mmCIF file of C-alpha atoms and ligand atoms in Angstrom:
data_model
loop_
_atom_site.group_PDB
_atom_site.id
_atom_site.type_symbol
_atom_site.label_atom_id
_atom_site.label_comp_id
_atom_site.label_asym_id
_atom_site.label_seq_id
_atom_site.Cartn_x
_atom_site.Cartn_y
_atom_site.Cartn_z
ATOM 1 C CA UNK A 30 104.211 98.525 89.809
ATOM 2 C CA UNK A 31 105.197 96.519 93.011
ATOM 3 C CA UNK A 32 103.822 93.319 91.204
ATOM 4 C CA UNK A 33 105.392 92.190 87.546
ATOM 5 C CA UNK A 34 103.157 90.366 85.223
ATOM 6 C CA UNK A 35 104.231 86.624 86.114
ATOM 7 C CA UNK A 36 102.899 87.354 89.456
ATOM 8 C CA UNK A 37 99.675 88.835 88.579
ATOM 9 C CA UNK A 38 99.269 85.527 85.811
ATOM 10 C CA UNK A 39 100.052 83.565 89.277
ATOM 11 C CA UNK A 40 97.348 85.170 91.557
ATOM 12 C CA UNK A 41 95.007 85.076 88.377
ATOM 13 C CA UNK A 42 95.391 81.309 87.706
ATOM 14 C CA UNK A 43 95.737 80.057 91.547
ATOM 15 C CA UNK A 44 93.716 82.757 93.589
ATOM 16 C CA UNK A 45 96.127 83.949 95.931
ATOM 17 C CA UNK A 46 99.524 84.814 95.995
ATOM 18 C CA UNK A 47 102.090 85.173 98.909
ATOM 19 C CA UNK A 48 104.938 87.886 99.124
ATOM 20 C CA UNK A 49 107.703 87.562 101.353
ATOM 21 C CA UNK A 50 109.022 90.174 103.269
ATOM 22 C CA UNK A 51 106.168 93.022 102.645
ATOM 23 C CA UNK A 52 105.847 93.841 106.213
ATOM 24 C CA UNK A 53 109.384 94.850 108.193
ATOM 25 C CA UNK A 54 109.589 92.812 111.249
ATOM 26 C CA UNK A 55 109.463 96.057 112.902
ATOM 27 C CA UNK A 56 106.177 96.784 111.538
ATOM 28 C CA UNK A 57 105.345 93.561 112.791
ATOM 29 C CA UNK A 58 105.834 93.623 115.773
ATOM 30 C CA UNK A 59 104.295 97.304 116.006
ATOM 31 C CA UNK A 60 100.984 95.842 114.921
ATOM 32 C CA UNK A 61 101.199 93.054 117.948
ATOM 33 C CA UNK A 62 102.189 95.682 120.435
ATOM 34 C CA UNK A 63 99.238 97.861 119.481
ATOM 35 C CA UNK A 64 96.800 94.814 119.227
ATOM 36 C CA UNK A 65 98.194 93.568 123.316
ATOM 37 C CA UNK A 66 97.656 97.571 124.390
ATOM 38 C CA UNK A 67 94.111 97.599 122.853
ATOM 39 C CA UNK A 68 92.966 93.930 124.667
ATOM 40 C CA UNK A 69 94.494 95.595 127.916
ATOM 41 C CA UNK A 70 92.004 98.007 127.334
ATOM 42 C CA UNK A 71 89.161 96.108 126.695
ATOM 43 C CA UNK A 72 87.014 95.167 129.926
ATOM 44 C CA UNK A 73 84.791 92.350 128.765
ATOM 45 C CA UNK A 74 81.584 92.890 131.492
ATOM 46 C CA UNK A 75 79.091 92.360 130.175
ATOM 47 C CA UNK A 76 79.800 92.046 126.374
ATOM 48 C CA UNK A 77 81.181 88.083 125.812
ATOM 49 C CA UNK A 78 80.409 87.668 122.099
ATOM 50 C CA UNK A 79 82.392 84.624 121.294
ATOM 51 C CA UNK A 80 83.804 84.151 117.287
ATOM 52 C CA UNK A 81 83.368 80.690 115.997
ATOM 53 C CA UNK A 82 82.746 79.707 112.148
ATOM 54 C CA UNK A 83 80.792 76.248 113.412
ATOM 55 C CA UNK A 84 77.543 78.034 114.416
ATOM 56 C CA UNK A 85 77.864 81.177 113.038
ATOM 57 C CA UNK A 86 74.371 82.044 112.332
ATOM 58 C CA UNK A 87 74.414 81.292 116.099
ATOM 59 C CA UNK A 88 76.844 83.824 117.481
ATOM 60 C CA UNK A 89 76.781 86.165 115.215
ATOM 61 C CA UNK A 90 75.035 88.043 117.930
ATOM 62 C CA UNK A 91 74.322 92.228 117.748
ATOM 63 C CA UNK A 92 77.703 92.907 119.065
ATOM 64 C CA UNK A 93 79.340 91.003 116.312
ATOM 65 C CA UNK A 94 76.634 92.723 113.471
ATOM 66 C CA UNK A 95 77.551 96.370 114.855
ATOM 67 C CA UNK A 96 80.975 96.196 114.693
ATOM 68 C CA UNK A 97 81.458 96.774 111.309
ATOM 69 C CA UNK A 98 82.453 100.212 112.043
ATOM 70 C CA UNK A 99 83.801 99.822 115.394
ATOM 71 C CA UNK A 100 86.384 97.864 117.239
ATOM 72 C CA UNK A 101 85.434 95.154 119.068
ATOM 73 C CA UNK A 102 86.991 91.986 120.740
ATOM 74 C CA UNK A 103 85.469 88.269 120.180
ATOM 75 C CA UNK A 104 86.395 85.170 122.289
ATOM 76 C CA UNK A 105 87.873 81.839 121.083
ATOM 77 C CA UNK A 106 85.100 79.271 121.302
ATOM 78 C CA UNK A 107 87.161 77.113 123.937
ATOM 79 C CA UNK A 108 88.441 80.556 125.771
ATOM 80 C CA UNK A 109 85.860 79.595 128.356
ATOM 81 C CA UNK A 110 85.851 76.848 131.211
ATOM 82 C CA UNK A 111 82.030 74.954 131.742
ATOM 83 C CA UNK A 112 81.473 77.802 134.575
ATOM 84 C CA UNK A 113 82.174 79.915 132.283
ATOM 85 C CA UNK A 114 85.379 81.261 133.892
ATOM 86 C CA UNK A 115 88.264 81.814 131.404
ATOM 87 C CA UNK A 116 90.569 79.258 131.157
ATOM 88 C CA UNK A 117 93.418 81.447 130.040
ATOM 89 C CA UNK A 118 94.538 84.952 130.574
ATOM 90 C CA UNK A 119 92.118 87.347 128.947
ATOM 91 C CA UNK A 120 95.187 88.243 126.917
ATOM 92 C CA UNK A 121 95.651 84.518 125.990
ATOM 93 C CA UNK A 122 91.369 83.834 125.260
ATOM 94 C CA UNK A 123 90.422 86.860 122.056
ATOM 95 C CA UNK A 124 90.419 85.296 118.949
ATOM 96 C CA UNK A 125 89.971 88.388 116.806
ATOM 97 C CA UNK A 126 89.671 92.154 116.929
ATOM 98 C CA UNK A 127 87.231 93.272 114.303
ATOM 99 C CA UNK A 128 86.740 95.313 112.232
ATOM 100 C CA UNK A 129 87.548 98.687 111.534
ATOM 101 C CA UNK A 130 90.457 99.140 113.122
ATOM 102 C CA UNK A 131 91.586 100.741 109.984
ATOM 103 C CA UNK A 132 89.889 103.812 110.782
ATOM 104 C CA UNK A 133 89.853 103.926 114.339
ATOM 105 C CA UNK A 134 93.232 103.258 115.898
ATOM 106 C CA UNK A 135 95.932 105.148 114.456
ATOM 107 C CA UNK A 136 98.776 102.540 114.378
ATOM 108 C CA UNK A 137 96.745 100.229 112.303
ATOM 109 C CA UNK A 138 95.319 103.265 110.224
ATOM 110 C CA UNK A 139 99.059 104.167 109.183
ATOM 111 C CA UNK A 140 99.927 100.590 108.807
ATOM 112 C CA UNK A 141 96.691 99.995 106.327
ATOM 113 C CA UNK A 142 97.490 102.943 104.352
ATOM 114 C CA UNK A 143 100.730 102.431 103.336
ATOM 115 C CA UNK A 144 102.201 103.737 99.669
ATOM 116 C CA UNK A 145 103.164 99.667 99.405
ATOM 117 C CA UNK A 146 99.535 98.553 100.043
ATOM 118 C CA UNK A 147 97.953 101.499 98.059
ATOM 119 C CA UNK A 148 100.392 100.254 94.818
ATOM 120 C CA UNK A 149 99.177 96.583 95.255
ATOM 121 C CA UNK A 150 95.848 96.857 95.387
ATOM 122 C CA UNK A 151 96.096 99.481 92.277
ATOM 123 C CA UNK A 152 98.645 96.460 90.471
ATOM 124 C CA UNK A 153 95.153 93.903 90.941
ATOM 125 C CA UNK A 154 92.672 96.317 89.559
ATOM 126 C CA UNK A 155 91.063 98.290 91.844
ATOM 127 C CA UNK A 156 91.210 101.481 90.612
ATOM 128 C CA UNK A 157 89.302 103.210 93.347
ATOM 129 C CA UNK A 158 90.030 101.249 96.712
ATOM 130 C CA UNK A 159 88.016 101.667 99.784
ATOM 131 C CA UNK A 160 89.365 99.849 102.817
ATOM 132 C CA UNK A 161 86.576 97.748 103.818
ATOM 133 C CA UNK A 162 87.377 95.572 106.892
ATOM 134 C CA UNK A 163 90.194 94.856 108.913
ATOM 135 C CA UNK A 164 90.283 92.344 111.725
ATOM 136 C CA UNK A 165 93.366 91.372 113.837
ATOM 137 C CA UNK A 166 93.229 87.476 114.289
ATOM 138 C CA UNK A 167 95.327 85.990 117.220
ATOM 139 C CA UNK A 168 94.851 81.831 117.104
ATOM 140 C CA UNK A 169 95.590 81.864 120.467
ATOM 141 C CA UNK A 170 98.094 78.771 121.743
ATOM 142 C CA UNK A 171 96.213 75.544 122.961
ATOM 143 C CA UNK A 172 92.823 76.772 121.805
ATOM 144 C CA UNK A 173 93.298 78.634 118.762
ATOM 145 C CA UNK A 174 89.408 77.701 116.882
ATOM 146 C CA UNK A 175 89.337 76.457 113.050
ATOM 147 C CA UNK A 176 88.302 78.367 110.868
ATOM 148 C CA UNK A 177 86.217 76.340 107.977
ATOM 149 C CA UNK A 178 87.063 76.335 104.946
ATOM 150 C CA UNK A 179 84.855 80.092 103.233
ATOM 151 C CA UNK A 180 85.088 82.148 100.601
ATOM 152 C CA UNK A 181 85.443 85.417 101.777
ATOM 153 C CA UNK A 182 82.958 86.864 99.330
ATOM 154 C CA UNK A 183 80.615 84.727 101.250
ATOM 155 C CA UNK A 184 80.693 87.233 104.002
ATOM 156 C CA UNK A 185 81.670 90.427 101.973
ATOM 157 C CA UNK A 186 79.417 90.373 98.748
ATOM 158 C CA UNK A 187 80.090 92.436 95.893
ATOM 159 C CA UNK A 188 78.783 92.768 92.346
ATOM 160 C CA UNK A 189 80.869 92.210 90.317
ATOM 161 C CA UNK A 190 83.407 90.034 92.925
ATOM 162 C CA UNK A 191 85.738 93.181 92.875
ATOM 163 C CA UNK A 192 87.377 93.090 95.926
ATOM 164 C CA UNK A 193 91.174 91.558 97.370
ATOM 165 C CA UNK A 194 91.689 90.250 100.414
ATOM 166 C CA UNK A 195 95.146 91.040 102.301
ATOM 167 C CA UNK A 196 96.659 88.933 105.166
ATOM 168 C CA UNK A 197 99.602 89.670 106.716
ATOM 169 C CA UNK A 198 101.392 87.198 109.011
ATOM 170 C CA UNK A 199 102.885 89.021 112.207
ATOM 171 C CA UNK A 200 104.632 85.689 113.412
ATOM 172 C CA UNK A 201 105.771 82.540 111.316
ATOM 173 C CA UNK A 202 102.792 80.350 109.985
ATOM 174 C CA UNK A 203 102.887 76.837 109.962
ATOM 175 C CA UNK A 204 100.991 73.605 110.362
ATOM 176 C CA UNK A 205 101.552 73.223 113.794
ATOM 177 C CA UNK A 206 100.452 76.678 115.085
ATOM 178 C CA UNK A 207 97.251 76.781 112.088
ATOM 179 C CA UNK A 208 98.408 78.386 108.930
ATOM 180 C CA UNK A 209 96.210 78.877 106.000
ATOM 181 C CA UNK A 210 95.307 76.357 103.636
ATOM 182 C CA UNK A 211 93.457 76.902 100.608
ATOM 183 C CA UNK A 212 92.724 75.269 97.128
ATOM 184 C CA UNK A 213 94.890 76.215 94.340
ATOM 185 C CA UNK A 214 92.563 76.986 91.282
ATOM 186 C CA UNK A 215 89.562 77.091 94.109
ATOM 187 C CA UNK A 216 88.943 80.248 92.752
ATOM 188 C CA UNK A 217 86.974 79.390 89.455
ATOM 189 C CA UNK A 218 84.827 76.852 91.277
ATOM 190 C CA UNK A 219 81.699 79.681 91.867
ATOM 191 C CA UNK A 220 80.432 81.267 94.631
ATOM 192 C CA UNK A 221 78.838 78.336 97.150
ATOM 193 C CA UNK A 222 76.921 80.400 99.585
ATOM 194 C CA UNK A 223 76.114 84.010 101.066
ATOM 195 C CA UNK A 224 76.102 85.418 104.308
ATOM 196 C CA UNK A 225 73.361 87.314 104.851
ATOM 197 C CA UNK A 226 71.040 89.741 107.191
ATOM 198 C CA UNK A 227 67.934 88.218 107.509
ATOM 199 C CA UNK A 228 64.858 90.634 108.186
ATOM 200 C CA UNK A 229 64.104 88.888 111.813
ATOM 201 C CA UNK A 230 67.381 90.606 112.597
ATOM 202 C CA UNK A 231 69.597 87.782 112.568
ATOM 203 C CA UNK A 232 72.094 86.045 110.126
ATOM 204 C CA UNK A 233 70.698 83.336 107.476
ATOM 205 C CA UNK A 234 73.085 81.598 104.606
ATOM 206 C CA UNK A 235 72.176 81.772 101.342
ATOM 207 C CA UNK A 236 73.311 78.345 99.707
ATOM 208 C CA UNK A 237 73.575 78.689 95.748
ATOM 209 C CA UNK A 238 75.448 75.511 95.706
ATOM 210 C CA UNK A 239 75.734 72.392 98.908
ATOM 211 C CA UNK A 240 78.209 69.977 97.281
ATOM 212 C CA UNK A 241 81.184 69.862 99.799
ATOM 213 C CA UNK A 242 84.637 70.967 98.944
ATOM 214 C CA UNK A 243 87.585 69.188 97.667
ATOM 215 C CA UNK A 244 89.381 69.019 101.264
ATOM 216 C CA UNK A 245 92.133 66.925 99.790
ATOM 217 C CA UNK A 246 93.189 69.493 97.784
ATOM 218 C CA UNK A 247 93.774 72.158 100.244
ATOM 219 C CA UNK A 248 97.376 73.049 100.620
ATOM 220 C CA UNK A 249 99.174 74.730 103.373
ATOM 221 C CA UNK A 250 100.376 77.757 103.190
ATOM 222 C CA UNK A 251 103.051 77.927 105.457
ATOM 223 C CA UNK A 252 105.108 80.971 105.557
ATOM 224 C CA UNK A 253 107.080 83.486 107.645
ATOM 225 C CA UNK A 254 106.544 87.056 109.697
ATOM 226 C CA UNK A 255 106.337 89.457 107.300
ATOM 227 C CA UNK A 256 105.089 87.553 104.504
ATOM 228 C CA UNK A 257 101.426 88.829 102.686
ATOM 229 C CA UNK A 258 99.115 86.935 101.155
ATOM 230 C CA UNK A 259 97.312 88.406 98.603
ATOM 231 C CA UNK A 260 93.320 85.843 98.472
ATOM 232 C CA UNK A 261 91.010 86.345 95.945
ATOM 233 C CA UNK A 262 87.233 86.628 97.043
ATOM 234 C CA UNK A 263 86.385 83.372 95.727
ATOM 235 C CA UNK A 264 89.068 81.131 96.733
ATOM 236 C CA UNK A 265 88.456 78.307 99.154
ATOM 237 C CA UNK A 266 90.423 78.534 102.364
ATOM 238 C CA UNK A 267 90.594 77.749 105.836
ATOM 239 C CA UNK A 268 92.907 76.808 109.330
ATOM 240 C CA UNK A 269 93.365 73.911 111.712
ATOM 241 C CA UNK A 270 93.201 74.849 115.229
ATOM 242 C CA UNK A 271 95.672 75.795 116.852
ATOM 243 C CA UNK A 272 97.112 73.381 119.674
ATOM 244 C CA UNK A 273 100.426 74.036 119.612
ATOM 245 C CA UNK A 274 101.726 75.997 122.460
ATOM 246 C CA UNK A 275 102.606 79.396 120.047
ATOM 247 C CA UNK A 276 100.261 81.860 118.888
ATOM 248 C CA UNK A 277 99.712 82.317 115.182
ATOM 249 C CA UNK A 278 98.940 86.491 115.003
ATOM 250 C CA UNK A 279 97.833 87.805 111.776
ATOM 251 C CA UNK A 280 96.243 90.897 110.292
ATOM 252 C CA UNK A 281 93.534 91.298 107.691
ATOM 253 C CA UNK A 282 92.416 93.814 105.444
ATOM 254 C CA UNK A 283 89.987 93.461 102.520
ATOM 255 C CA UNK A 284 89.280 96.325 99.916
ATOM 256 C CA UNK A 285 86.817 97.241 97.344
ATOM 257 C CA UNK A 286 86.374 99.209 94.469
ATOM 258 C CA UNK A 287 83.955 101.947 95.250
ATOM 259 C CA UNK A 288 82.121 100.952 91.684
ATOM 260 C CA UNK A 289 81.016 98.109 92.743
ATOM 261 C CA UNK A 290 77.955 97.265 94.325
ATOM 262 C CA UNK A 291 77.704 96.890 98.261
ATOM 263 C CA UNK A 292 74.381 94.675 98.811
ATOM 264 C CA UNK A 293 72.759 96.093 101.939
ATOM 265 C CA UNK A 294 72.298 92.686 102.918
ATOM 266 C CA UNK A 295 76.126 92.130 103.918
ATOM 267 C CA UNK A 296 76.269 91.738 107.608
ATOM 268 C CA UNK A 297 79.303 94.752 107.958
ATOM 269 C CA UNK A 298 77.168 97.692 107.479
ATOM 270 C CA UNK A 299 78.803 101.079 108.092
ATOM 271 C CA UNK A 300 76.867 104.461 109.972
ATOM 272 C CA UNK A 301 76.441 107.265 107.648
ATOM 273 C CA UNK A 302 78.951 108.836 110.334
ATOM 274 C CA UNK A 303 81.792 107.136 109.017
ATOM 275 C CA UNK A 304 81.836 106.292 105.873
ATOM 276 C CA UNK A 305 83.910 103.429 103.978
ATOM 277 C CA UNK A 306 87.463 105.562 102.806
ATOM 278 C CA UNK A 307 90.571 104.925 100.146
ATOM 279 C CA UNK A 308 93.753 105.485 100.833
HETATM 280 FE FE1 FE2 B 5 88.787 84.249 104.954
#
């Protein structure tokens, strides 16, 4: 076990639960070398598909709904000046890399399936893990975007809610650069709403329950490189923007347990080509 009881009771009673020091700061910094090489890479002609939790049913657009099993590169809402000319370095303007860079790029595939990761997931229950999704979030200085405060099984549905999400902080979090908050307990309040395909093509929400959340008590989670954060799928969280002048990099990975049930109607859909995979 890489997790003893008091911190499973934790994660059970709050909804999340951070470890310090899971990721070597070499591994860290592996991950953000990888991440610069593959925006280098990426010529944007042509395909601007900008990532911002405001209008989502808005730009989820079919770049972002194909990439589910690809990886793809999504702009910070504010990346772009009114000409639409970037106001930063192309480097400086992605707000995330989605999402299956756990099965495409080799560093991150290596990273994702590590004998640590594999044990943790086992030590919460799922007894047979398929990586799901993996997205490489930046918060870029000066115009790193808020993200609203979501349950993640809002966007990846499962029946029963068997599923743990996994983010990894690849440089310190803290208020001033946008760190998670989230709602101690949040957890136990339901499921508010699903994000959904709808059969025109697009995105629709599915609201099962409109009453706002308790904002005031979302606490930061402020915490350094290296630390994880284990999030349950139905605990409330979200992050400020980032106007600071550092960058706030983190990695994500969520996994399932393959005996669950995957609604079709999740937005990140997967070709029979390439199949969801465990460890
Ligand atoms: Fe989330």
């Amino acid at each position: 076990m890489s997790l003893n009881l008091e911190q499973i009771a934790v994660y059970e009673r709050v909804g999340f639960l951070a470890l310090e020091n899971f990721v070597s700061d070499e591994s860290c910094d592996r991950l953000r070398a990888r991440a610069e090489e593959l925006v280098g890479d990426f010529d944007p002609a042509g395909v601007v598909s900008i990532f911002s939790t405001h209008e989502q049913t808005r730009t989820s657009d079919d770049y972002f709904l194909e990439s589910g099993d690809k990886i793809r590169f999504f702009f910070e809402e504010n990346a772009f000046l009114p000409g639409g000319t970037l106001r930063q370095s192309k480097a400086r303007s992605i707000n995330k890399i989605g999402h299956a860079l756990h099965d495409l790029d080799l560093v991150f595939d290596n990273f994702s399936r590590s004998p640590e990761i594999k044990q943790l997931v086992s030590d919460l229950g799922i007894i047979d893990p398929l990586l799901l999704q993996s997205m490489y979030i930046f918060k870029q200085p000066n115009i790193g975007g808020e993200v609203t405060c979501h349950q993640d099984a809002t966007f990846l549905y499962t029946e029963p809610p068997r599923m743990v999400g996994l983010w990894f902080a690849l440089e310190d979090a803290t208020l001033q650069n946008g760190c998670l908050c989230a709602i101690p307990g949040g957890h136990k309040l339901g499921l508010k709403s699903r994000f959904v395909r709808a059969k025109d093509g697009g995105t629709r929400f599915d609201i099962f329950d409109d009453s706002p959340w308790p904002e005031k008590e979302l606490r930061p989670l402020e915490v350094e490189k290296g630390t994880m954060i284990v999030l349950h799928p139905l605990l409330p969280h979200m992050s400020r923007e980032n106007r600071s002048a550092k960058s706030r990099h983190a990695y994500t990975l969520h996994v399932i347990d393959a005996s669950v049930d995957y609604p079709k109607s999740n937005w990140l859909r997967r070709s029979a080509k390439m199949p969801l995979r465990g460890f």
